[in-house]
């Protein structure tokens, strides 16, 4: 009996040893497998980071090459050869291809690719363009940018050269009386994709009681590290612009386009003329224009324009009232209006305008109009009760020398912030060489493009609904959702590609990068 118990005990001990041995081997195997998987995962991450790093290096190489090789005197043939030899066939074996071989001017769209050893590939689009810098930003000013209230920046960046001022009180005018409404501070969509560029790192702010009617009260300085205090709920990331700002000179560009149009002698040296003399040259050249010049076709009407193959431009020598279904002119030519231009669509169907336009006077835009145009205006511009859309994947780039006014858009409309597709909007880049003030209080303004002033730019926006008004004031209903702002701006970098022929000539090229993509 005792022997049997001893045998049983031995079997139990051996069984336990076997169990623990198997368990130990299992744990050891799992540890080794886990270590291997960790090592494989680590190698995969390192390989992906190397691929991403290659994209960054390739983009930096493109920027450096353009900076070193491009000159303003370079012909398009030499430019094409430089792009091919130095960038597409680069000596560092970066995978760079021309994504838009159809583009014939200085604008280029390049696709940079990189593949990790694990098979994962990444890509990034790089744009080379002779565009002025204002097109890079959703909103900005070369002087003082003032944001009163709840601007919502859906996509793009903010720029201010001298100073930015931010408050949570929006100004407006009702029955010719200056008023204010308390609201929230502005917001951006995402701190990782929306940036604030300040040349002088100068920020002032005000929290309530910022204005007494039209009188501005004290704004206090704010440290950049505390930028979150003046954005609600999301602040942009502060950054320093590392490229020189490329200005646009509307008057000199106007002269250049008139030379290209056959109205001013291209050999005439205007480089040392003052703006006053240049404007006198515009007036005298158009006013004394010889109708026998085959390079310019004189227009008497905007209906059924018959193209002249030898004409470089079309001239309308009076104030122009344009209310036609379609106004289409080859983008390599210019429509010159010597006077004021009124683009006013009184019908329900959209008016289509596909033309590059020079206006010596003022411009007024009203109604539903689809643009595929670049427009230079020597006077004031008023955008009133409009729905500006893009035509044939295009848009409007409008540059005005004097004041820019945007008024009475979607008055007292309160759209669903989750679906803005059916709201009248402005698909355009709007630039003024002067000051500009925008009120989005009773109006609802949705800009797909950008808004920029060479002078001061002030925008005022309420967050919430404005159902109506009585004899004394507007009716306000505040909302906390940042997308309920009555001024929404979305910047689209790709819009300038369609207007390359109409953009002003600049002395340097911009190199812009899009977001990286995991393919």
Short mmCIF file of C-alpha atoms in Angstrom, two decimals:
data_model
loop_
_atom_site.label_atom_id
_atom_site.label_comp_id
_atom_site.label_asym_id
_atom_site.label_seq_id
_atom_site.Cartn_x
_atom_site.Cartn_y
_atom_site.Cartn_z
CA UNK A 1 0.00 0.00 0.00
CA UNK A 2 2.82 2.31 0.94
CA UNK A 3 4.65 1.43 -2.30
CA UNK A 4 1.57 2.29 -4.38
CA UNK A 5 1.31 5.73 -2.71
CA UNK A 6 4.99 6.40 -3.41
CA UNK A 7 4.46 5.51 -7.06
CA UNK A 8 1.46 7.80 -7.33
CA UNK A 9 3.39 10.68 -5.77
CA UNK A 10 6.20 10.19 -8.25
CA UNK A 11 3.79 10.28 -11.18
CA UNK A 12 2.20 13.48 -9.89
CA UNK A 13 5.61 15.12 -9.52
CA UNK A 14 6.67 14.06 -13.01
CA UNK A 15 3.37 15.29 -14.45
CA UNK A 16 3.77 18.68 -12.76
CA UNK A 17 7.34 18.95 -14.06
CA UNK A 18 6.06 18.20 -17.57
CA UNK A 19 3.28 20.78 -17.30
CA UNK A 20 5.62 23.50 -16.07
CA UNK A 21 8.18 22.59 -18.73
CA UNK A 22 5.56 22.92 -21.48
CA UNK A 23 4.28 26.15 -19.96
CA UNK A 24 7.80 27.53 -19.77
CA UNK A 25 8.54 26.58 -23.35
CA UNK A 26 5.26 28.19 -24.45
CA UNK A 27 6.10 31.43 -22.65
CA UNK A 28 9.61 31.37 -24.06
CA UNK A 29 8.27 30.75 -27.57
CA UNK A 30 5.73 33.57 -27.18
CA UNK A 31 8.44 35.90 -25.93
CA UNK A 32 10.72 35.06 -28.83
CA UNK A 33 7.83 35.42 -31.30
CA UNK A 34 6.78 38.69 -29.73
CA UNK A 35 10.33 39.97 -29.87
CA UNK A 36 10.53 38.99 -33.52
CA UNK A 37 7.21 40.66 -34.29
CA UNK A 38 8.34 43.75 -32.39
CA UNK A 39 11.57 43.77 -34.37
CA UNK A 40 9.69 43.32 -37.65
CA UNK A 41 7.27 46.11 -36.67
CA UNK A 42 10.20 48.32 -35.70
CA UNK A 43 11.90 47.64 -39.03
CA UNK A 44 8.63 48.43 -40.87
CA UNK A 45 8.25 51.75 -39.05
CA UNK A 46 11.87 52.66 -39.76
CA UNK A 47 11.41 51.78 -43.44
CA UNK A 48 8.24 53.91 -43.66
CA UNK A 49 9.99 56.83 -41.96
CA UNK A 50 12.84 56.52 -44.45
CA UNK A 51 10.33 56.68 -47.32
CA UNK A 52 8.69 59.78 -45.82
CA UNK A 53 12.09 61.35 -45.25
CA UNK A 54 12.90 60.78 -48.91
CA UNK A 55 9.77 62.75 -49.89
CA UNK A 56 10.85 65.65 -47.68
CA UNK A 57 14.34 65.59 -49.15
CA UNK A 58 12.99 65.52 -52.71
CA UNK A 59 10.70 68.50 -52.05
CA UNK A 60 13.62 70.41 -50.50
CA UNK A 61 15.73 69.54 -53.54
CA UNK A 62 13.07 70.95 -55.89
CA UNK A 63 12.89 74.20 -53.89
CA UNK A 64 16.68 74.57 -53.88
CA UNK A 65 16.95 73.83 -57.60
CA UNK A 66 14.31 76.40 -58.55
CA UNK A 67 15.96 79.02 -56.33
CA UNK A 68 19.39 78.43 -57.86
CA UNK A 69 18.48 77.82 -61.51
CA UNK A 70 15.47 80.03 -62.30
CA UNK A 71 15.90 83.62 -63.49
CA UNK A 72 13.16 86.10 -64.52
CA UNK A 73 14.78 86.40 -67.96
CA UNK A 74 14.56 82.64 -68.60
CA UNK A 75 12.59 81.65 -71.70
CA UNK A 76 9.93 78.96 -71.48
CA UNK A 77 12.13 76.68 -73.61
CA UNK A 78 15.10 77.02 -71.24
CA UNK A 79 12.76 76.58 -68.28
CA UNK A 80 11.37 73.34 -69.69
CA UNK A 81 14.89 72.05 -70.27
CA UNK A 82 15.93 72.96 -66.73
CA UNK A 83 12.92 71.13 -65.25
CA UNK A 84 13.77 68.03 -67.29
CA UNK A 85 17.52 67.98 -66.72
CA UNK A 86 17.75 69.16 -63.12
CA UNK A 87 14.52 67.87 -61.54
CA UNK A 88 12.87 65.05 -63.51
CA UNK A 89 16.26 63.48 -64.34
CA UNK A 90 17.86 64.52 -61.07
CA UNK A 91 21.26 63.01 -60.12
CA UNK A 92 20.01 61.88 -56.69
CA UNK A 93 17.50 59.39 -58.13
CA UNK A 94 14.46 61.00 -56.50
CA UNK A 95 11.30 59.65 -58.15
CA UNK A 96 9.83 62.86 -59.62
CA UNK A 97 7.39 62.93 -62.54
CA UNK A 98 5.49 65.68 -64.37
CA UNK A 99 1.87 65.20 -63.30
CA UNK A 100 0.49 67.89 -65.66
CA UNK A 101 2.42 67.76 -68.96
CA UNK A 102 -0.40 69.78 -70.57
CA UNK A 103 0.70 72.97 -68.78
CA UNK A 104 2.67 75.15 -71.19
CA UNK A 105 3.69 78.11 -69.01
CA UNK A 106 5.88 78.34 -65.89
CA UNK A 107 3.40 76.50 -63.67
CA UNK A 108 4.33 72.87 -63.01
CA UNK A 109 2.64 70.10 -61.03
CA UNK A 110 5.16 67.44 -60.00
CA UNK A 111 4.47 64.11 -58.29
CA UNK A 112 7.15 62.89 -55.89
CA UNK A 113 7.02 59.19 -55.00
CA UNK A 114 8.86 56.99 -52.53
CA UNK A 115 8.55 53.28 -51.78
CA UNK A 116 9.68 51.51 -48.61
CA UNK A 117 11.34 48.04 -48.78
CA UNK A 118 8.21 46.59 -47.15
CA UNK A 119 6.21 47.58 -50.22
CA UNK A 120 4.41 50.58 -48.72
CA UNK A 121 4.52 53.62 -51.01
CA UNK A 122 4.01 57.34 -50.35
CA UNK A 123 3.52 60.32 -52.65
CA UNK A 124 3.33 64.10 -52.48
CA UNK A 125 2.31 66.72 -55.03
CA UNK A 126 4.65 69.70 -55.46
CA UNK A 127 3.50 72.86 -57.26
CA UNK A 128 5.88 75.28 -58.98
CA UNK A 129 4.12 78.51 -59.91
CA UNK A 130 4.84 82.16 -60.68
CA UNK A 131 1.98 83.25 -58.48
CA UNK A 132 1.98 86.17 -56.03
CA UNK A 133 2.16 85.11 -52.39
CA UNK A 134 -1.35 86.25 -51.42
CA UNK A 135 -2.78 83.20 -53.20
CA UNK A 136 -1.13 80.94 -50.61
CA UNK A 137 -3.33 82.14 -47.75
CA UNK A 138 -7.00 81.84 -46.86
CA UNK A 139 -6.99 85.28 -45.25
CA UNK A 140 -4.28 87.88 -44.76
CA UNK A 141 -3.01 91.43 -44.75
CA UNK A 142 0.30 93.09 -45.51
CA UNK A 143 -0.57 95.63 -42.81
CA UNK A 144 -2.94 94.92 -39.88
CA UNK A 145 -5.33 91.97 -39.91
CA UNK A 146 -8.27 92.36 -37.51
CA UNK A 147 -10.53 89.40 -36.78
CA UNK A 148 -13.57 90.50 -34.77
CA UNK A 149 -15.63 87.52 -33.70
CA UNK A 150 -16.13 84.05 -35.04
CA UNK A 151 -14.41 83.56 -38.37
CA UNK A 152 -14.17 79.82 -39.10
CA UNK A 153 -11.16 78.79 -41.17
CA UNK A 154 -12.11 75.47 -42.73
CA UNK A 155 -8.94 75.05 -44.76
CA UNK A 156 -5.82 77.17 -45.26
CA UNK A 157 -3.58 79.56 -43.37
CA UNK A 158 -3.67 83.06 -41.84
CA UNK A 159 -1.08 85.74 -42.66
CA UNK A 160 -0.34 89.13 -41.11
CA UNK A 161 2.70 91.26 -41.82
CA UNK A 162 2.60 94.09 -39.28
CA UNK A 163 0.09 92.86 -36.70
CA UNK A 164 -2.95 90.71 -36.01
CA UNK A 165 -5.77 91.88 -33.72
CA UNK A 166 -8.39 89.45 -32.40
CA UNK A 167 -11.56 90.09 -30.41
CA UNK A 168 -14.77 88.27 -29.45
CA UNK A 169 -16.98 91.24 -30.32
CA UNK A 170 -18.11 91.76 -33.91
CA UNK A 171 -18.92 95.15 -35.42
CA UNK A 172 -21.77 95.86 -37.83
CA UNK A 173 -23.87 98.74 -39.13
CA UNK A 174 -27.68 98.75 -38.93
CA UNK A 175 -29.82 101.66 -40.12
CA UNK A 176 -26.63 103.71 -40.47
CA UNK A 177 -25.79 103.17 -36.77
CA UNK A 178 -22.53 101.45 -35.73
CA UNK A 179 -23.26 98.53 -33.40
CA UNK A 180 -21.53 95.52 -31.84
CA UNK A 181 -22.56 92.01 -30.84
CA UNK A 182 -20.83 89.74 -28.34
CA UNK A 183 -19.83 86.41 -29.82
CA UNK A 184 -16.99 83.90 -29.59
CA UNK A 185 -13.37 84.10 -30.69
CA UNK A 186 -12.50 82.66 -34.14
CA UNK A 187 -11.57 79.05 -34.78
CA UNK A 188 -9.71 76.92 -37.30
CA UNK A 189 -10.47 73.36 -38.35
CA UNK A 190 -7.30 71.68 -37.13
CA UNK A 191 -4.16 72.93 -35.41
CA UNK A 192 -2.03 70.46 -37.41
CA UNK A 193 -3.19 71.70 -40.82
CA UNK A 194 -4.03 75.40 -40.20
CA UNK A 195 -1.13 77.78 -39.57
CA UNK A 196 -0.76 81.40 -38.45
CA UNK A 197 2.11 83.24 -40.16
CA UNK A 198 3.21 86.47 -38.46
CA UNK A 199 6.14 88.45 -39.83
CA UNK A 200 6.55 90.62 -36.72
CA UNK A 201 5.13 88.28 -34.05
CA UNK A 202 2.77 91.07 -33.01
CA UNK A 203 -0.60 89.99 -31.53
CA UNK A 204 -3.16 92.20 -29.77
CA UNK A 205 -6.47 90.99 -28.34
CA UNK A 206 -9.62 92.18 -26.61
CA UNK A 207 -12.07 90.16 -24.50
CA UNK A 208 -15.46 91.98 -24.47
CA UNK A 209 -16.15 95.74 -24.51
CA UNK A 210 -13.81 96.13 -27.46
CA UNK A 211 -15.80 98.84 -29.25
CA UNK A 212 -18.15 101.65 -28.32
CA UNK A 213 -20.02 102.09 -31.56
CA UNK A 214 -17.35 102.94 -34.10
CA UNK A 215 -14.79 103.79 -31.39
CA UNK A 216 -12.14 101.17 -30.74
CA UNK A 217 -11.19 100.50 -27.12
CA UNK A 218 -7.91 99.14 -25.78
CA UNK A 219 -6.49 95.94 -27.24
CA UNK A 220 -3.80 94.27 -25.11
CA UNK A 221 -0.63 92.53 -26.32
CA UNK A 222 -0.58 88.73 -26.23
CA UNK A 223 2.34 86.31 -26.16
CA UNK A 224 2.42 83.86 -29.05
CA UNK A 225 2.58 80.96 -26.59
CA UNK A 226 -0.89 81.97 -25.36
CA UNK A 227 -2.56 81.99 -28.79
CA UNK A 228 -5.07 79.37 -27.57
CA UNK A 229 -6.70 82.07 -25.45
CA UNK A 230 -8.00 83.96 -28.49
CA UNK A 231 -9.28 81.04 -30.58
CA UNK A 232 -12.30 78.95 -29.62
CA UNK A 233 -12.23 76.00 -29.70
CA UNK A 234 -9.22 75.40 -31.98
CA UNK A 235 -6.20 77.63 -32.51
CA UNK A 236 -3.84 77.46 -35.50
CA UNK A 237 -0.19 76.55 -35.12
CA UNK A 238 2.12 79.55 -35.15
CA UNK A 239 4.80 79.45 -37.82
CA UNK A 240 7.36 81.74 -39.42
CA UNK A 241 7.26 82.17 -43.19
CA UNK A 242 10.61 81.07 -44.61
CA UNK A 243 10.18 82.54 -48.10
CA UNK A 244 10.15 86.15 -49.25
CA UNK A 245 6.68 87.57 -49.83
CA UNK A 246 6.03 88.03 -53.56
CA UNK A 247 3.99 91.21 -54.06
CA UNK A 248 1.59 91.96 -56.89
CA UNK A 249 1.71 95.39 -58.53
CA UNK A 250 -1.71 95.79 -60.15
CA UNK A 251 -0.91 98.94 -62.15
CA UNK A 252 2.36 97.61 -63.59
CA UNK A 253 0.71 94.27 -64.33
CA UNK A 254 -2.14 96.13 -66.07
CA UNK A 255 0.43 97.86 -68.30
CA UNK A 256 2.14 94.54 -69.05
CA UNK A 257 -1.16 92.95 -70.10
CA UNK A 258 -1.98 95.96 -72.33
CA UNK A 259 1.41 95.47 -74.02
CA UNK A 260 0.59 91.81 -74.58
CA UNK A 261 -2.82 92.87 -75.90
CA UNK A 262 -1.44 95.10 -78.63
CA UNK A 263 -2.85 98.32 -77.11
CA UNK A 264 0.50 99.63 -75.81
CA UNK A 265 3.75 99.29 -77.76
CA UNK A 266 5.64 96.36 -76.16
CA UNK A 267 8.97 98.12 -76.75
CA UNK A 268 7.95 101.15 -74.66
CA UNK A 269 10.12 101.32 -71.53
CA UNK A 270 7.83 101.90 -68.54
CA UNK A 271 10.08 100.55 -65.77
CA UNK A 272 10.88 103.97 -64.27
CA UNK A 273 7.41 105.52 -64.58
CA UNK A 274 5.44 106.48 -61.47
CA UNK A 275 1.97 105.05 -60.90
CA UNK A 276 0.48 108.41 -61.86
CA UNK A 277 2.33 108.39 -65.19
CA UNK A 278 1.38 104.76 -65.80
CA UNK A 279 -2.32 105.52 -65.25
CA UNK A 280 -2.04 108.47 -67.65
CA UNK A 281 -0.46 106.09 -70.17
CA UNK A 282 -3.40 103.68 -69.82
CA UNK A 283 -5.92 106.47 -70.40
CA UNK A 284 -4.11 107.98 -73.38
CA UNK A 285 -3.31 104.64 -75.05
CA UNK A 286 -6.89 103.37 -74.93
CA UNK A 287 -8.49 106.78 -75.52
CA UNK A 288 -6.52 107.43 -78.71
CA UNK A 289 -6.52 103.84 -79.90
CA UNK A 290 -6.40 103.37 -83.67
CA UNK A 291 -9.30 101.15 -84.78
CA UNK A 292 -7.28 100.09 -87.79
CA UNK A 293 -5.03 97.99 -85.57
CA UNK A 294 -5.83 94.35 -86.40
CA UNK A 295 -4.35 93.16 -83.10
CA UNK A 296 -7.35 94.59 -81.23
CA UNK A 297 -11.00 93.88 -82.03
CA UNK A 298 -13.44 96.64 -81.04
CA UNK A 299 -16.63 95.38 -79.38
CA UNK A 300 -20.01 97.07 -79.53
CA UNK A 301 -21.87 94.30 -77.70
CA UNK A 302 -21.13 91.25 -75.54
CA UNK A 303 -23.62 89.00 -77.29
CA UNK A 304 -22.19 86.44 -79.73
CA UNK A 305 -18.63 87.74 -79.84
CA UNK A 306 -17.12 86.65 -83.15
CA UNK A 307 -13.50 85.71 -82.65
CA UNK A 308 -10.84 87.29 -84.82
CA UNK A 309 -7.94 84.84 -85.14
CA UNK A 310 -5.40 87.65 -85.55
CA UNK A 311 -6.70 89.68 -82.60
CA UNK A 312 -4.72 89.69 -79.35
CA UNK A 313 -7.49 91.39 -77.38
CA UNK A 314 -11.02 92.82 -77.40
CA UNK A 315 -11.73 96.43 -76.44
CA UNK A 316 -15.05 97.82 -75.18
CA UNK A 317 -14.62 101.59 -75.00
CA UNK A 318 -17.40 102.58 -72.58
CA UNK A 319 -19.12 101.56 -69.35
CA UNK A 320 -20.15 97.92 -69.76
CA UNK A 321 -23.45 96.44 -68.55
CA UNK A 322 -22.99 92.70 -68.95
CA UNK A 323 -26.09 90.51 -68.62
CA UNK A 324 -25.65 87.74 -71.12
CA UNK A 325 -25.91 83.97 -70.87
CA UNK A 326 -22.32 83.36 -71.94
CA UNK A 327 -19.24 85.55 -72.28
CA UNK A 328 -16.41 83.42 -73.63
CA UNK A 329 -13.03 84.63 -74.88
CA UNK A 330 -9.87 82.61 -75.46
CA UNK A 331 -7.80 82.69 -72.25
CA UNK A 332 -4.68 83.70 -74.21
CA UNK A 333 -6.43 86.99 -75.08
CA UNK A 334 -7.76 89.85 -72.95
CA UNK A 335 -11.07 91.66 -72.74
CA UNK A 336 -10.31 95.33 -72.02
CA UNK A 337 -13.17 97.46 -70.66
CA UNK A 338 -12.39 101.18 -70.71
CA UNK A 339 -14.88 102.30 -68.07
CA UNK A 340 -16.92 100.69 -65.31
CA UNK A 341 -18.02 97.06 -65.63
CA UNK A 342 -21.31 95.74 -64.24
CA UNK A 343 -21.65 91.95 -64.20
CA UNK A 344 -25.30 91.66 -63.17
CA UNK A 345 -27.37 88.55 -63.70
CA UNK A 346 -31.05 89.24 -63.04
CA UNK A 347 -32.21 85.78 -64.15
CA UNK A 348 -32.40 82.47 -62.29
CA UNK A 349 -29.93 80.65 -64.55
CA UNK A 350 -26.21 81.22 -64.05
CA UNK A 351 -24.32 83.62 -66.28
CA UNK A 352 -21.11 82.00 -67.59
CA UNK A 353 -17.99 84.16 -67.89
CA UNK A 354 -14.80 82.60 -69.24
CA UNK A 355 -12.40 85.42 -70.05
CA UNK A 356 -9.39 87.29 -68.69
CA UNK A 357 -10.50 90.88 -68.10
CA UNK A 358 -8.90 94.32 -67.61
CA UNK A 359 -11.16 97.11 -66.27
CA UNK A 360 -9.98 100.72 -66.08
CA UNK A 361 -12.89 101.80 -63.84
CA UNK A 362 -14.97 100.16 -61.11
CA UNK A 363 -16.52 96.69 -61.05
CA UNK A 364 -19.86 95.53 -59.67
CA UNK A 365 -20.81 91.84 -59.49
CA UNK A 366 -24.37 90.75 -58.66
CA UNK A 367 -26.44 87.59 -59.09
CA UNK A 368 -25.52 84.03 -60.02
CA UNK A 369 -22.36 83.97 -62.12
CA UNK A 370 -19.94 81.15 -62.94
CA UNK A 371 -16.42 82.47 -63.56
CA UNK A 372 -13.29 81.06 -65.10
CA UNK A 373 -11.39 84.34 -65.12
CA UNK A 374 -8.58 86.52 -63.90
CA UNK A 375 -9.67 90.15 -63.51
CA UNK A 376 -7.61 93.31 -62.86
CA UNK A 377 -9.53 96.39 -61.73
CA UNK A 378 -8.01 99.87 -61.45
CA UNK A 379 -10.98 101.21 -59.45
CA UNK A 380 -13.24 99.89 -56.69
CA UNK A 381 -14.93 96.49 -56.60
CA UNK A 382 -18.35 95.75 -55.10
CA UNK A 383 -19.60 92.18 -54.67
CA UNK A 384 -23.26 92.33 -53.77
CA UNK A 385 -25.89 89.59 -53.31
CA UNK A 386 -23.97 87.07 -55.38
CA UNK A 387 -23.44 83.37 -55.89
CA UNK A 388 -20.04 83.07 -57.57
CA UNK A 389 -19.18 79.55 -58.68
CA UNK A 390 -16.46 78.05 -60.83
CA UNK A 391 -16.92 77.40 -64.54
CA UNK A 392 -15.29 74.34 -66.13
CA UNK A 393 -13.30 73.59 -62.95
CA UNK A 394 -12.14 77.21 -62.92
CA UNK A 395 -12.68 80.14 -60.60
CA UNK A 396 -12.34 83.92 -60.31
CA UNK A 397 -9.10 85.60 -59.27
CA UNK A 398 -9.94 89.28 -58.81
CA UNK A 399 -7.36 91.96 -58.00
CA UNK A 400 -8.60 95.49 -57.41
CA UNK A 401 -6.42 98.58 -56.96
CA UNK A 402 -8.86 100.41 -54.72
CA UNK A 403 -11.56 99.43 -52.22
CA UNK A 404 -13.18 96.00 -52.01
CA UNK A 405 -16.71 95.69 -50.60
CA UNK A 406 -18.59 92.45 -49.96
CA UNK A 407 -22.20 92.99 -48.87
CA UNK A 408 -25.65 91.43 -48.52
CA UNK A 409 -24.85 87.78 -49.17
CA UNK A 410 -27.44 85.21 -48.02
CA UNK A 411 -29.09 87.90 -45.91
CA UNK A 412 -30.80 86.42 -42.80
CA UNK A 413 -30.21 82.91 -44.11
CA UNK A 414 -29.25 80.30 -41.52
CA UNK A 415 -27.98 77.20 -43.33
CA UNK A 416 -27.35 73.83 -41.75
CA UNK A 417 -23.66 73.91 -40.82
CA UNK A 418 -23.35 70.19 -41.63
CA UNK A 419 -24.38 70.73 -45.27
CA UNK A 420 -23.28 73.92 -47.00
CA UNK A 421 -23.42 72.62 -50.59
CA UNK A 422 -26.66 74.48 -51.34
CA UNK A 423 -25.59 77.84 -49.91
CA UNK A 424 -24.70 80.74 -52.20
CA UNK A 425 -20.94 81.15 -51.98
CA UNK A 426 -17.96 82.96 -53.48
CA UNK A 427 -15.51 80.70 -55.30
CA UNK A 428 -12.78 83.26 -55.77
CA UNK A 429 -9.52 84.76 -54.60
CA UNK A 430 -10.23 88.39 -53.75
CA UNK A 431 -7.35 90.87 -53.40
CA UNK A 432 -7.33 94.62 -52.81
CA UNK A 433 -4.34 96.92 -52.91
CA UNK A 434 -6.16 99.11 -50.36
CA UNK A 435 -8.07 98.48 -47.11
CA UNK A 436 -11.13 96.25 -46.77
CA UNK A 437 -13.83 95.64 -44.16
CA UNK A 438 -16.12 92.58 -44.32
CA UNK A 439 -19.32 92.13 -42.27
CA UNK A 440 -20.75 88.63 -41.85
CA UNK A 441 -23.45 89.40 -39.30
CA UNK A 442 -26.84 89.47 -41.03
CA UNK A 443 -25.09 88.15 -44.13
CA UNK A 444 -23.76 84.61 -44.43
CA UNK A 445 -20.48 84.51 -46.39
CA UNK A 446 -18.83 81.30 -47.56
CA UNK A 447 -15.58 81.85 -49.50
CA UNK A 448 -13.86 79.05 -51.39
CA UNK A 449 -10.57 80.68 -52.31
CA UNK A 450 -9.14 83.50 -50.25
CA UNK A 451 -9.39 87.09 -49.01
CA UNK A 452 -6.33 89.38 -48.84
CA UNK A 453 -5.58 93.10 -48.49
CA UNK A 454 -2.33 94.94 -49.11
CA UNK A 455 -3.61 97.48 -46.61
CA UNK A 456 -5.62 96.76 -43.47
CA UNK A 457 -8.18 93.95 -43.52
CA UNK A 458 -10.96 93.74 -40.93
CA UNK A 459 -13.48 90.88 -40.83
CA UNK A 460 -16.48 90.72 -38.50
CA UNK A 461 -18.39 87.49 -37.96
CA UNK A 462 -21.13 86.21 -35.65
CA UNK A 463 -21.43 82.53 -34.65
CA UNK A 464 -25.06 81.48 -34.72
CA UNK A 465 -28.28 82.37 -36.52
CA UNK A 466 -29.79 85.75 -37.35
CA UNK A 467 -33.49 85.07 -38.05
CA UNK A 468 -34.35 88.66 -38.88
CA UNK A 469 -34.57 92.20 -37.58
CA UNK A 470 -36.94 94.84 -36.30
CA UNK A 471 -36.82 98.60 -36.61
CA UNK A 472 -34.02 98.94 -34.06
CA UNK A 473 -31.71 95.93 -34.37
CA UNK A 474 -30.98 92.44 -35.64
CA UNK A 475 -32.11 89.31 -33.80
CA UNK A 476 -29.26 87.05 -32.66
CA UNK A 477 -29.23 83.40 -31.56
CA UNK A 478 -25.75 82.29 -30.46
CA UNK A 479 -24.37 78.81 -31.12
CA UNK A 480 -21.31 77.02 -29.75
CA UNK A 481 -20.52 74.97 -32.87
CA UNK A 482 -17.61 76.67 -34.66
CA UNK A 483 -19.07 75.59 -38.02
CA UNK A 484 -22.06 77.82 -37.28
CA UNK A 485 -19.91 80.87 -38.04
CA UNK A 486 -21.40 83.29 -40.58
CA UNK A 487 -17.99 83.73 -42.23
CA UNK A 488 -16.35 80.53 -43.46
CA UNK A 489 -13.21 80.51 -45.61
CA UNK A 490 -11.68 77.53 -47.36
CA UNK A 491 -8.41 78.02 -49.21
CA UNK A 492 -7.73 75.80 -52.20
CA UNK A 493 -4.12 75.84 -53.40
CA UNK A 494 -5.00 74.15 -56.67
CA UNK A 495 -7.27 76.95 -57.95
CA UNK A 496 -4.40 79.02 -59.34
CA UNK A 497 -3.44 76.28 -61.84
CA UNK A 498 -6.40 77.13 -64.11
CA UNK A 499 -5.51 80.84 -64.19
CA UNK A 500 -1.78 80.59 -64.92
CA UNK A 501 -2.02 82.68 -68.11
CA UNK A 502 -3.68 85.57 -66.32
CA UNK A 503 -1.46 85.76 -63.24
CA UNK A 504 0.92 88.71 -62.90
CA UNK A 505 4.55 88.30 -63.85
CA UNK A 506 6.76 87.94 -60.78
CA UNK A 507 10.51 87.78 -60.31
CA UNK A 508 10.57 84.46 -58.49
CA UNK A 509 8.73 81.17 -58.47
CA UNK A 510 6.87 79.71 -55.52
CA UNK A 511 7.25 76.03 -54.62
CA UNK A 512 4.27 74.67 -52.67
CA UNK A 513 3.79 71.19 -51.25
CA UNK A 514 0.53 69.34 -50.74
CA UNK A 515 -0.10 66.84 -47.95
CA UNK A 516 1.70 63.49 -48.14
CA UNK A 517 -0.43 60.52 -49.17
CA UNK A 518 -0.10 56.87 -48.23
CA UNK A 519 -0.83 54.93 -51.42
#
